[in-house]
C-alpha cells in the first residue's frame, strides 16, 4: 500500500525576467499513497512554483517528474492534459468556478472530459462528492449564489471527481475566514483518514501543518526539512 | 474529443455574452442577406438583359455579304501571277443580296443535330410614304411561326395578332415609333415605296415594340411572301437564315464550319454581341466583390467578439486547462463558437435574403424597353444560397481561427499566478 505515486528528482527552475533567478534548487522528494503532506515556507520561497511543476501545468524546468512511475518529460501537451484530468486534483486559492454552469455541472466537467463514465454516472458521482463535502443541497445553484467557503468546497469536489491519485492545494484556505478554514481542513483530514486520499497542500497555517502526516519546509528554493 | 461536452462549454460562453454574439451574428445575417439579394438581383438583371439580346438574336446568322471578289482578273495574267498587285477602286460586281441555294442550306440545317431551330428572314430597306414625305424604314420579312418559336416575336407585339401577318395578304406589323409618326391605327392602310420606286399599299395588323426606340421608329415586319412581292423576288428569296443552336457556346465553331461549307458569311452571337457578355461578367463580379467585402466586415465583428470573450474568460480557459482540457479542446470550443455564429447568422441571412428578393420581385418595374417585364427581375438560383452559406461558414471559421489559437495557447500558470 505504500506505493510511490509522485516523484520529483532534482527539480530546478529558473525565471529569466528581469534577471535570471534560480527559484527551485534541486528539489527531490516523493509522495506515497495515502500520505497527507503539507508544504510550508516563507513567502516567495517557491512553493507555488513547485506545485505548478508537480501538477504538470508548468513544463519549463530541469530534472525529472514521475507520476505513477511515468516520466512527464517527453509528454505532449494533450497527454499532460490527460494526466491532469485523470490523476491530479488541484485546488487554488481562488475557486475558479464557472458561473455559466450550475455547481453540479462545474463538478461534472472534468469527469465528462475524462469520458470514463456515462453522463448519468458522472452526475451521480458528482453528487456523492458534494455530499462528502456537505454541500449537496446547493447542487443546482449557480456558483455566484454560494458563500466563499461553499465555493471552495465545490472546487474541492471538482478536484476529486476523477478520484485523483493526489489532491494538490495551493493555499486553498487563503481567501477564507477562520470558520471556513477549519471546515476545509477538517474535510482534508477526513479525505485522508476515511478515503485514504493522498494530499499535497501548501499552507501558511502552521497549526494545520502540524496535524498532517508529513511537513515539508522550504526556504529559498530548497527543502530544508522533511518529516 | 468529446464534442457534446465541448459544445456545451461553447454554448455556455456564448450565452454569457449573448448580446454581443447576437450583434456579431446579425452582422453575418446582414451581409448574407445583401449577398443573396445582390446576386439574385444582378443575375436577374443579367438574364433580363441577355433576354433582351440573346433571345432576339440568332446564335448564327447566315447571309451574303456584298463585297468585291478577292480574286481579280489581273492575278490570272501571266507576268503578274507571281507578283503583288495593287488595284484601286475595286467594286463588287453582283448586286444580288439574297443567299444562294437557300433551300438546300435550310434542308441541310434541318438534319444537323446541333441546330435547335431555323428561321429565314428577308431584310430590306423601304420608305414609308406619309402624305408627301418619305420616311426611311426597313422591313423584315419573316416566317411568323418560326420567328415566334425562336425569338418570342409575340412578346414584342404590343397590339394586334401576329398570325394576322400570315393570314392577311399584304399586311404589316409596324414599329410603335413608326406608327406614331404616321398616325395610323390597326386596320389602316399605309403605303410603302421599295428601292425601285414602286409603291405598295399594306394593311396595318399590329404594332411591335422592341424596347430600343431607334429601332421602333424604322423597323416593321411583313410575311416572307409579302416582302418577296415588294422586292419583286421569287418565292425562294431570302437574305438571312437565322439559326438557334441547342448549345449557345458551340456557336463560334459551328459558324466557322457553316461558313466553309456553304460559302456564305456566318456570324455567331458571341462575336456579334461580345460587349454583352462582358457586361454580365462585370455585374456578377461586382456582386461577388460587394458580398465578400460585407462578409469580411462581418468576419471582423466575429473576430472582435471572440477576442473580447477570450479576454473576459481567461479564468475559465485557465481552469479548463488546469482540469485537463487540452489546447485542442479549447481551440475547438472557440472555433465552434465562431462557426455557431456563422451558421446561425448565415441561415438567418438566407431567410432574409429570400424574403428581400421576394419583396424586390414584387416592386413594379415598367419599362418601354421590356414589355413582358412588370416587376424587378430576380433569379432564384439555389446556387446562390449554397455559395452564401459556404462563404459564411468559411469566413467565420477564419475569423475564429486566430482568437481560438490564442485561447488554446493561454498558459494557465500565468493566469493563476496573476490572481
Ligand atoms: N513569472 C515570474 N517571473 C519572475 N519571477 C517569478 C515569476 N513567478 C514567480 N517568480 C518569483 O519566484 C519566486 C517564487 O515564487 P512563488 O510564487 O513560488 O512563491 P511562494 O512560495 O508560492 O510564495 P507565497 O507563499 O507568497 O505564495 C518569488 O521570488 C517570485 O518573485
Ligand atoms: Mg504561492
XYZ file of C-alpha atoms and ligand atoms in Angstrom:
678
model
C 0.000 0.000 0.000
C 2.968 2.272 0.494
C 3.477 2.888 -3.207
C 5.278 5.904 -4.659
C 2.748 7.880 -6.667
C 4.713 11.013 -7.387
C 8.436 11.516 -7.503
C 10.487 14.662 -8.063
C 14.135 14.180 -8.970
C 16.371 17.226 -8.879
C 13.754 19.739 -9.977
C 15.341 23.008 -10.873
C 13.522 26.118 -12.084
C 14.772 29.412 -13.371
C 12.934 32.634 -14.011
C 14.633 34.848 -16.543
C 12.637 38.016 -16.157
C 14.011 40.563 -15.247
C 17.203 38.706 -14.265
C 17.864 35.003 -14.207
C 16.956 33.675 -10.774
C 17.075 30.083 -9.633
C 13.763 29.737 -7.834
C 13.896 25.988 -7.256
C 17.228 24.335 -6.467
C 17.486 20.573 -6.928
C 14.214 19.630 -5.269
C 13.889 15.876 -4.757
C 11.222 14.036 -2.797
C 8.426 11.542 -3.312
C 4.849 11.091 -2.167
C 3.295 7.736 -1.305
C -0.290 6.607 -1.413
C -2.413 7.876 1.430
C 0.151 10.425 2.610
C -1.057 13.801 3.814
C 1.782 16.212 3.088
C 1.857 19.894 3.898
C 4.357 22.305 2.391
C 5.314 25.375 4.392
C 7.859 28.107 3.981
C 8.268 31.849 3.762
C 6.515 33.835 1.116
C 8.444 33.775 -2.134
C 10.399 30.621 -1.378
C 8.975 28.810 -4.411
C 6.072 26.722 -3.061
C 3.584 27.699 -5.752
C 6.211 27.343 -8.443
C 6.925 23.794 -7.259
C 3.259 22.899 -7.162
C 2.668 24.139 -10.724
C 5.517 21.935 -11.895
C 4.275 18.914 -9.949
C 0.803 19.375 -11.398
C 2.304 19.304 -14.960
C 0.958 22.775 -15.794
C 4.480 24.222 -15.874
C 6.758 22.255 -18.168
C 9.705 24.630 -18.185
C 12.033 23.030 -15.597
C 15.103 20.851 -15.282
C 15.062 17.497 -13.541
C 12.584 14.667 -13.659
C 8.993 14.371 -12.598
C 7.470 10.910 -12.384
C 3.780 10.420 -11.781
C 2.704 6.809 -11.228
C 6.161 5.858 -12.482
C 5.751 7.689 -15.778
C 8.182 10.386 -16.752
C 6.404 13.627 -17.635
C 9.362 14.964 -19.551
C 8.549 13.834 -23.065
C 4.780 14.017 -22.917
C 2.893 16.152 -25.373
C 0.620 18.957 -24.289
C -2.569 16.921 -24.681
C -1.031 13.940 -22.881
C -0.181 16.173 -19.926
C -3.758 17.485 -20.030
C -4.905 13.880 -19.737
C -2.606 13.297 -16.766
C -4.027 16.386 -15.016
C -7.526 15.285 -15.858
C -7.202 11.759 -14.602
C -4.537 11.687 -11.912
C -4.311 15.108 -10.313
C -6.856 17.225 -8.478
C -5.953 20.852 -7.892
C -7.462 23.417 -5.561
C -6.337 27.007 -5.832
C -6.612 29.946 -3.516
C -9.329 31.240 -5.811
C -12.160 28.841 -6.595
C -12.257 29.264 -10.419
C -15.818 28.048 -10.735
C -17.640 28.816 -13.970
C -20.658 30.995 -13.287
C -22.266 29.884 -16.552
C -22.829 26.404 -15.136
C -24.541 25.049 -12.048
C -22.491 23.818 -9.123
C -23.231 20.258 -10.188
C -22.112 20.836 -13.785
C -18.947 22.536 -12.549
C -18.073 19.439 -10.573
C -19.005 17.211 -13.511
C -16.914 18.973 -16.186
C -13.582 17.179 -15.576
C -15.499 13.905 -15.236
C -17.221 14.442 -18.564
C -13.867 15.334 -20.064
C -12.387 12.068 -18.827
C -15.233 10.199 -20.521
C -14.738 7.090 -18.414
C -18.303 7.101 -17.139
C -21.632 7.964 -18.737
C -23.093 11.361 -18.091
C -25.543 9.900 -15.551
C -22.776 8.099 -13.699
C -20.674 11.263 -13.637
C -23.654 13.140 -12.260
C -24.173 10.510 -9.567
C -20.505 10.617 -8.618
C -20.541 14.423 -8.524
C -23.493 14.314 -6.139
C -21.577 11.867 -3.934
C -18.586 14.199 -3.767
C -20.830 17.134 -2.965
C -22.394 15.046 -0.186
C -18.965 14.257 1.292
C -18.314 17.993 1.349
C -21.711 18.705 2.819
C -22.979 20.925 0.012
C -25.223 18.558 -1.926
C -28.150 20.885 -1.216
C -26.536 23.603 -3.302
C -26.016 21.386 -6.337
C -28.412 23.220 -8.622
C -27.389 26.742 -7.652
C -25.038 28.848 -9.692
C -21.606 29.365 -8.076
C -22.213 33.096 -7.619
C -25.117 32.232 -5.309
C -22.781 30.493 -2.827
C -20.654 31.757 0.068
C -16.880 31.830 -0.225
C -16.469 28.708 1.914
C -19.088 26.833 -0.071
C -17.420 27.804 -3.359
C -14.097 26.468 -2.151
C -15.778 23.206 -1.167
C -17.280 22.946 -4.668
C -13.788 23.452 -6.051
C -12.568 20.577 -3.860
C -15.420 18.377 -5.077
C -14.435 19.220 -8.644
C -10.827 18.289 -7.917
C -11.984 14.939 -6.558
C -14.422 13.961 -9.326
C -11.999 11.656 -11.171
C -10.589 10.097 -7.981
C -7.110 11.607 -8.465
C -4.102 9.819 -7.041
C -3.106 13.096 -5.414
C -5.016 16.215 -4.456
C -2.870 19.331 -4.556
C -3.785 22.609 -2.960
C -2.049 25.971 -3.163
C -3.178 27.791 -0.020
C -6.730 26.568 -0.557
C -7.926 28.408 2.543
C -6.033 31.598 1.759
C -9.218 33.513 0.977
C -11.350 32.043 3.783
C -12.179 33.155 7.305
C -11.286 31.089 10.382
C -14.539 29.134 10.477
C -14.443 28.129 6.819
C -10.736 27.403 7.026
C -11.466 24.919 9.790
C -14.228 23.311 7.748
C -11.919 22.874 4.744
C -9.093 21.488 6.886
C -11.500 19.059 8.506
C -12.534 17.928 5.054
C -8.907 17.317 4.077
C -8.335 15.325 7.244
C -11.450 13.306 6.581
C -10.411 12.646 2.986
C -7.056 11.414 4.201
C -8.317 9.320 7.111
C -11.542 7.917 5.667
C -10.846 7.753 1.936
C -7.050 7.279 2.104
C -6.677 10.206 -0.297
C -3.116 11.440 -0.856
C -2.834 15.188 -0.358
C -0.158 17.784 -1.016
C -1.200 21.095 0.491
C 0.751 24.342 0.530
C -0.206 26.368 3.585
C 0.859 29.236 5.795
C -1.040 27.791 8.733
C 1.488 26.031 10.955
C -1.249 24.783 13.285
C -2.824 22.961 10.392
C 0.521 21.698 9.094
C 1.238 20.089 12.437
C -1.843 17.923 12.096
C -0.675 16.441 8.777
C 1.329 13.250 8.463
C 4.321 14.929 6.878
C 5.619 18.502 6.727
C 7.967 19.705 4.017
C 9.551 23.019 4.854
C 11.080 25.087 2.101
C 13.360 28.047 2.174
C 14.823 29.906 -0.737
C 14.036 27.206 -3.302
C 15.314 24.302 -1.220
C 13.741 21.740 1.067
C 15.203 22.408 4.482
C 13.255 19.844 6.458
C 11.022 16.912 5.588
C 9.430 14.756 8.251
C -12.706 14.608 -28.453
C -15.976 14.851 -26.614
C -17.950 17.126 -28.920
C -21.050 17.250 -26.789
C -19.085 18.440 -23.783
C -17.087 20.979 -25.779
C -20.227 22.258 -27.411
C -21.953 22.676 -24.066
C -18.984 24.762 -22.931
C -19.065 26.925 -26.066
C -22.800 27.361 -25.739
C -22.410 28.493 -22.133
C -19.744 31.028 -23.130
C -21.914 32.164 -25.998
C -24.973 32.621 -23.808
C -22.954 34.504 -21.213
C -22.335 37.136 -23.875
C -25.445 36.650 -25.934
C -25.985 40.294 -26.757
C -22.571 40.695 -28.358
C -22.805 37.337 -30.078
C -26.191 38.317 -31.424
C -24.739 41.534 -32.817
C -21.944 39.532 -34.450
C -24.494 37.106 -35.884
C -26.606 39.996 -37.172
C -23.511 41.242 -38.964
C -23.280 37.910 -40.756
C -27.023 37.868 -41.376
C -26.863 41.319 -42.901
C -24.001 40.504 -45.216
C -25.505 37.198 -46.325
C -28.849 38.909 -46.908
C -27.188 41.525 -49.063
C -25.067 38.921 -50.798
C -28.088 36.825 -51.761
C -30.070 39.884 -52.772
C -27.268 41.291 -54.858
C -26.532 38.022 -56.594
C -30.194 37.234 -57.245
C -30.941 40.735 -58.460
C -27.835 41.123 -60.586
C -28.285 37.740 -62.095
C -31.964 38.519 -62.688
C -30.866 41.685 -64.463
C -28.291 39.757 -66.439
C -30.884 37.245 -67.501
C -33.228 40.054 -68.467
C -30.609 41.883 -70.487
C -29.437 38.641 -72.023
C -33.064 38.012 -72.861
C -33.188 41.410 -74.496
C -30.356 40.480 -76.805
C -29.836 36.758 -76.758
C -33.479 35.813 -77.058
C -33.835 38.046 -80.057
C -30.522 37.327 -81.685
C -29.822 34.228 -83.711
C -26.925 32.177 -82.458
C -25.675 32.071 -86.008
C -26.737 34.299 -88.861
C -26.046 33.163 -92.409
C -26.079 35.908 -95.006
C -24.486 37.022 -98.205
C -22.246 39.994 -97.855
C -21.783 42.242 -100.822
C -18.081 42.603 -101.283
C -15.525 42.803 -104.001
C -14.183 39.492 -105.214
C -10.859 38.623 -103.687
C -9.906 37.032 -106.931
C -9.195 39.684 -109.579
C -8.586 39.026 -113.246
C -5.135 40.569 -113.002
C -3.977 37.608 -110.979
C -4.547 35.322 -113.944
C -2.369 37.260 -116.327
C 0.978 35.566 -116.777
C 3.615 38.202 -115.868
C 1.669 39.323 -112.791
C 0.743 35.921 -111.452
C 3.637 35.723 -109.037
C 3.750 39.415 -108.234
C 1.875 41.538 -105.771
C -0.513 43.866 -107.487
C -2.378 46.874 -106.128
C -5.775 47.538 -107.673
C -7.615 50.703 -106.688
C -11.372 51.263 -106.560
C -12.448 47.676 -106.785
C -16.271 47.444 -106.755
C -18.484 44.474 -106.042
C -19.909 43.069 -109.248
C -23.096 41.287 -108.340
C -25.901 43.254 -106.710
C -27.639 40.126 -105.535
C -28.422 40.381 -101.819
C -30.112 37.049 -101.348
C -28.490 33.851 -100.224
C -27.577 31.370 -102.918
C -29.061 27.908 -102.550
C -31.075 28.954 -99.516
C -33.399 25.973 -99.931
C -30.530 23.493 -99.918
C -28.920 25.168 -96.913
C -32.178 25.010 -94.972
C -32.759 21.352 -95.716
C -29.178 20.620 -94.623
C -29.574 22.629 -91.398
C -32.729 20.708 -90.571
C -30.684 17.497 -90.455
C -27.951 18.968 -88.242
C -28.390 17.686 -84.650
C -26.742 20.779 -83.140
C -29.440 23.008 -84.573
C -32.428 23.769 -82.393
C -34.363 25.711 -84.985
C -34.080 27.944 -88.033
C -35.961 30.982 -89.229
C -35.481 32.555 -92.647
C -35.575 36.308 -92.990
C -35.533 38.992 -95.647
C -34.128 42.316 -94.517
C -34.783 45.195 -96.859
C -34.847 48.967 -96.935
C -38.069 50.794 -97.824
C -39.707 54.176 -97.431
C -42.928 54.742 -95.558
C -44.955 57.264 -97.515
C -46.730 59.693 -95.235
C -48.503 62.317 -97.314
C -45.784 63.861 -99.365
C -42.947 62.786 -97.128
C -40.985 59.570 -97.389
C -39.663 58.165 -94.099
C -36.758 55.765 -94.268
C -37.637 52.396 -92.872
C -36.773 48.776 -93.034
C -38.882 45.694 -93.329
C -38.089 42.264 -92.018
C -39.816 39.545 -93.917
C -40.336 36.672 -91.520
C -41.965 33.307 -91.166
C -44.284 34.066 -88.273
C -44.284 30.661 -86.567
C -40.542 30.147 -86.792
C -39.838 33.695 -85.657
C -42.182 33.330 -82.720
C -40.802 29.979 -81.682
C -37.163 31.061 -81.798
C -37.322 34.731 -80.930
C -40.533 35.132 -78.922
C -41.909 37.526 -81.515
C -45.288 37.573 -79.784
C -43.733 39.167 -76.660
C -42.857 42.310 -78.545
C -46.070 42.730 -80.460
C -47.973 45.096 -78.218
C -51.120 45.367 -80.293
C -52.739 43.091 -82.833
C -52.271 39.416 -83.527
C -49.057 38.136 -85.037
C -50.861 35.484 -87.067
C -52.782 38.168 -88.948
C -49.447 38.884 -90.591
C -49.564 35.446 -92.128
C -53.299 35.211 -92.719
C -53.920 38.645 -94.155
C -52.218 39.181 -97.519
C -50.211 42.380 -97.871
C -50.204 43.140 -94.157
C -47.601 44.753 -91.918
C -46.792 44.986 -88.235
C -45.400 48.461 -87.715
C -42.854 49.570 -85.175
C -44.587 51.596 -82.487
C -42.451 54.658 -83.167
C -43.055 54.478 -86.892
C -46.790 54.101 -86.308
C -46.854 57.171 -84.076
C -45.040 59.185 -86.717
C -47.514 58.103 -89.344
C -50.535 58.465 -87.047
C -52.034 55.141 -88.052
C -54.273 52.685 -86.212
C -54.673 48.961 -86.632
C -56.736 48.321 -89.746
C -55.461 51.426 -91.554
C -53.716 51.186 -94.894
C -50.240 52.620 -95.375
C -48.112 52.969 -98.435
C -44.511 51.969 -98.766
C -42.052 52.545 -101.562
C -39.453 49.942 -102.423
C -35.912 50.631 -103.600
C -37.006 50.624 -107.211
C -39.570 53.360 -106.517
C -42.632 51.133 -106.748
C -45.460 51.866 -104.298
C -47.252 49.138 -102.331
C -50.292 49.547 -100.126
C -50.130 47.473 -96.915
C -52.656 46.891 -94.160
C -51.565 47.536 -90.577
C -52.391 44.483 -88.431
C -50.329 45.216 -85.338
C -47.654 47.220 -83.567
C -44.474 45.996 -82.092
C -42.118 47.457 -79.551
C -38.601 46.142 -79.220
C -37.637 48.468 -76.429
C -34.983 50.202 -78.486
C -36.824 53.289 -79.728
C -34.444 53.919 -82.603
C -35.377 50.530 -83.963
C -39.084 51.019 -83.307
C -39.030 54.160 -85.441
C -37.872 52.371 -88.557
C -38.449 48.647 -88.229
C -41.535 46.788 -89.396
C -42.419 43.167 -90.037
C -44.127 41.553 -93.027
C -44.535 37.950 -94.016
C -41.916 36.387 -96.287
C -44.355 36.297 -99.196
C -45.329 39.952 -98.860
C -41.692 41.000 -98.678
C -40.773 38.930 -101.706
C -43.639 40.620 -103.562
C -42.428 44.074 -102.531
C -38.956 43.277 -103.780
C -40.194 41.518 -106.856
C -38.247 38.418 -105.967
C -39.124 34.746 -106.308
C -40.620 32.599 -103.561
C -37.272 31.145 -102.576
C -35.578 34.500 -101.992
C -34.184 35.260 -98.539
C -31.305 37.380 -97.280
C -30.666 35.702 -93.938
C -31.018 32.337 -92.309
C -31.182 32.644 -88.551
C -30.048 29.586 -86.642
C -30.548 28.742 -82.992
C -28.383 26.009 -81.546
C -29.045 23.617 -78.701
C -25.868 24.845 -77.013
C -25.129 28.515 -77.500
C -21.454 28.047 -76.657
C -20.984 25.953 -79.817
C -21.880 28.940 -81.986
C -18.376 30.178 -82.964
C -17.211 26.735 -84.059
C -20.404 25.885 -85.902
C -20.452 29.301 -87.577
C -16.961 28.736 -88.923
C -17.967 25.313 -90.167
C -21.022 26.662 -91.981
C -19.051 29.481 -93.495
C -16.723 26.990 -95.128
C -19.481 24.590 -96.027
C -21.951 26.993 -97.578
C -19.563 29.637 -98.871
C -21.604 32.443 -97.339
C -20.990 34.675 -94.348
C -21.814 33.183 -90.936
C -21.567 35.284 -87.785
C -22.003 33.871 -84.306
C -23.695 35.616 -81.409
C -20.557 35.783 -79.290
C -18.713 37.736 -81.941
C -21.697 39.904 -82.739
C -22.506 40.775 -79.110
C -19.301 40.362 -77.185
C -19.977 43.506 -75.161
C -22.998 41.948 -73.504
C -21.098 39.012 -72.145
C -18.529 41.409 -70.728
C -21.323 43.397 -69.088
C -22.793 40.300 -67.475
C -19.411 39.227 -66.202
C -18.663 42.624 -64.697
C -22.044 42.756 -62.953
C -21.524 39.290 -61.491
C -18.033 40.236 -60.395
C -19.325 43.373 -58.673
C -21.924 41.399 -56.741
C -19.330 38.936 -55.550
C -16.888 41.655 -54.560
C -19.526 43.589 -52.602
C -20.806 40.404 -50.961
C -17.353 39.251 -49.953
C -16.474 42.703 -48.644
C -19.559 42.674 -46.437
C -18.671 39.198 -45.213
C -15.133 40.231 -44.384
C -16.509 43.131 -42.337
C -18.809 40.698 -40.545
C -15.791 38.448 -40.044
C -14.024 41.252 -38.200
C -17.080 41.574 -35.980
C -16.773 37.928 -35.058
C -13.045 38.287 -34.558
C -13.681 41.140 -32.121
C -16.323 39.411 -30.088
C -14.167 36.302 -29.777
C -11.151 38.292 -28.687
C -13.264 40.067 -26.112
C -14.693 36.788 -24.928
C -11.243 35.269 -24.564
C -10.055 38.298 -22.653
C -13.026 38.102 -20.299
C -12.931 34.352 -19.908
C -9.223 33.935 -19.212
C -10.093 32.335 -15.848
C -12.445 29.885 -17.470
C -9.857 28.917 -20.045
C -7.202 28.584 -17.347
C -9.314 26.312 -15.166
C -10.418 24.216 -18.121
C -6.787 23.629 -18.936
C -5.855 23.044 -15.309
C -8.562 20.382 -15.015
C -7.482 18.526 -18.110
C -8.822 20.198 -21.239
C -6.095 20.307 -23.867
C -5.182 23.208 -26.109
C -7.051 21.489 -28.928
C -10.198 21.259 -26.806
C -10.058 24.984 -26.046
C -9.398 25.665 -29.709
C -12.435 23.598 -30.669
C -14.581 25.476 -28.157
C -13.801 28.843 -29.717
C -13.935 27.614 -33.289
C -17.345 26.174 -32.593
C -18.475 29.498 -31.120
C -17.333 31.207 -34.317
C -18.985 28.600 -36.505
C -22.213 28.770 -34.500
C -22.343 32.499 -35.098
C -21.548 31.933 -38.763
C -24.086 29.185 -39.319
C -26.848 30.822 -37.325
C -26.210 34.237 -38.885
C -25.802 32.658 -42.296
C -29.067 30.697 -42.136
C -30.918 33.798 -40.978
C -29.244 35.609 -43.874
C -30.559 33.003 -46.314
C -34.080 33.513 -44.964
C -33.892 37.303 -45.019
C -32.207 37.214 -48.405
C -35.024 35.094 -49.757
C -37.545 37.488 -48.203
C -35.847 40.601 -49.518
C -35.522 39.222 -53.040
C -39.221 38.365 -52.870
C -40.029 41.945 -51.939
C -37.889 43.242 -54.796
C -39.574 40.759 -57.065
C -42.903 42.422 -56.267
C -41.819 46.005 -56.906
C -43.363 47.180 -60.174
C -40.843 47.833 -62.890
C -42.386 49.006 -66.106
C -40.166 49.944 -68.920
C -40.927 50.542 -72.516
C -37.860 48.512 -73.310
C -39.262 45.309 -71.898
C -42.968 44.878 -72.423
C -43.000 41.399 -70.859
C -41.436 42.549 -67.600
C -43.667 44.075 -64.923
C -41.544 43.769 -61.764
C -37.836 43.891 -60.976
C -36.173 40.732 -62.220
C -34.897 38.223 -59.655
C -33.104 34.975 -60.292
C -33.873 32.471 -57.507
C -30.950 30.213 -58.234
C -30.322 27.773 -55.328
C -26.656 28.035 -56.248
C -26.508 31.491 -54.621
C -27.804 30.086 -51.364
C -25.248 27.307 -51.362
C -22.435 29.758 -52.142
C -23.628 32.120 -49.405
C -23.757 29.535 -46.658
C -20.393 28.144 -47.679
C -18.928 31.661 -47.678
C -20.385 32.497 -44.281
C -19.025 29.321 -42.731
C -15.608 29.816 -44.308
C -15.296 33.488 -43.271
C -16.423 32.833 -39.715
C -14.013 29.942 -39.499
C -11.169 32.232 -40.497
C -12.431 34.960 -38.155
C -12.384 32.443 -35.318
C -9.086 30.878 -36.271
C -6.680 33.359 -34.676
C -8.639 34.045 -31.472
C -9.157 30.313 -30.986
C -5.463 29.690 -31.430
C -4.688 32.439 -28.971
C -7.077 30.877 -26.452
C -5.565 27.444 -26.916
C -2.110 28.853 -26.172
C -3.105 30.513 -22.895
C -0.829 29.324 -20.108
C -2.951 28.549 -17.027
C 0.019 29.170 -14.726
C 0.291 32.766 -15.901
C -3.420 33.364 -15.272
C -3.487 31.642 -11.905
C -0.375 33.452 -10.706
C -1.904 36.722 -11.839
C -4.789 36.325 -9.354
N 6.700 34.833 -13.704
C 7.713 35.090 -12.859
N 8.799 35.766 -13.313
C 9.831 36.029 -12.485
N 9.868 35.653 -11.220
C 8.820 34.978 -10.709
C 7.703 34.663 -11.510
N 6.807 33.999 -10.763
C 7.355 33.898 -9.528
N 8.562 34.484 -9.501
C 9.460 34.527 -8.348
O 9.690 33.196 -7.927
C 9.766 33.127 -6.522
C 8.841 32.048 -6.017
O 7.515 32.389 -6.236
P 6.314 31.507 -5.658
O 5.048 32.077 -6.174
O 6.603 30.087 -5.993
O 6.467 31.745 -4.104
P 5.557 31.130 -2.963
O 6.450 30.326 -2.142
O 4.373 30.474 -3.547
O 5.126 32.439 -2.184
P 3.727 32.715 -1.428
O 3.806 31.972 -0.187
O 3.737 34.182 -1.263
O 2.646 32.263 -2.359
C 9.404 34.504 -5.996
O 10.599 35.124 -5.582
C 8.837 35.240 -7.179
O 9.209 36.583 -7.161
Mg 2.282 30.871 -3.655
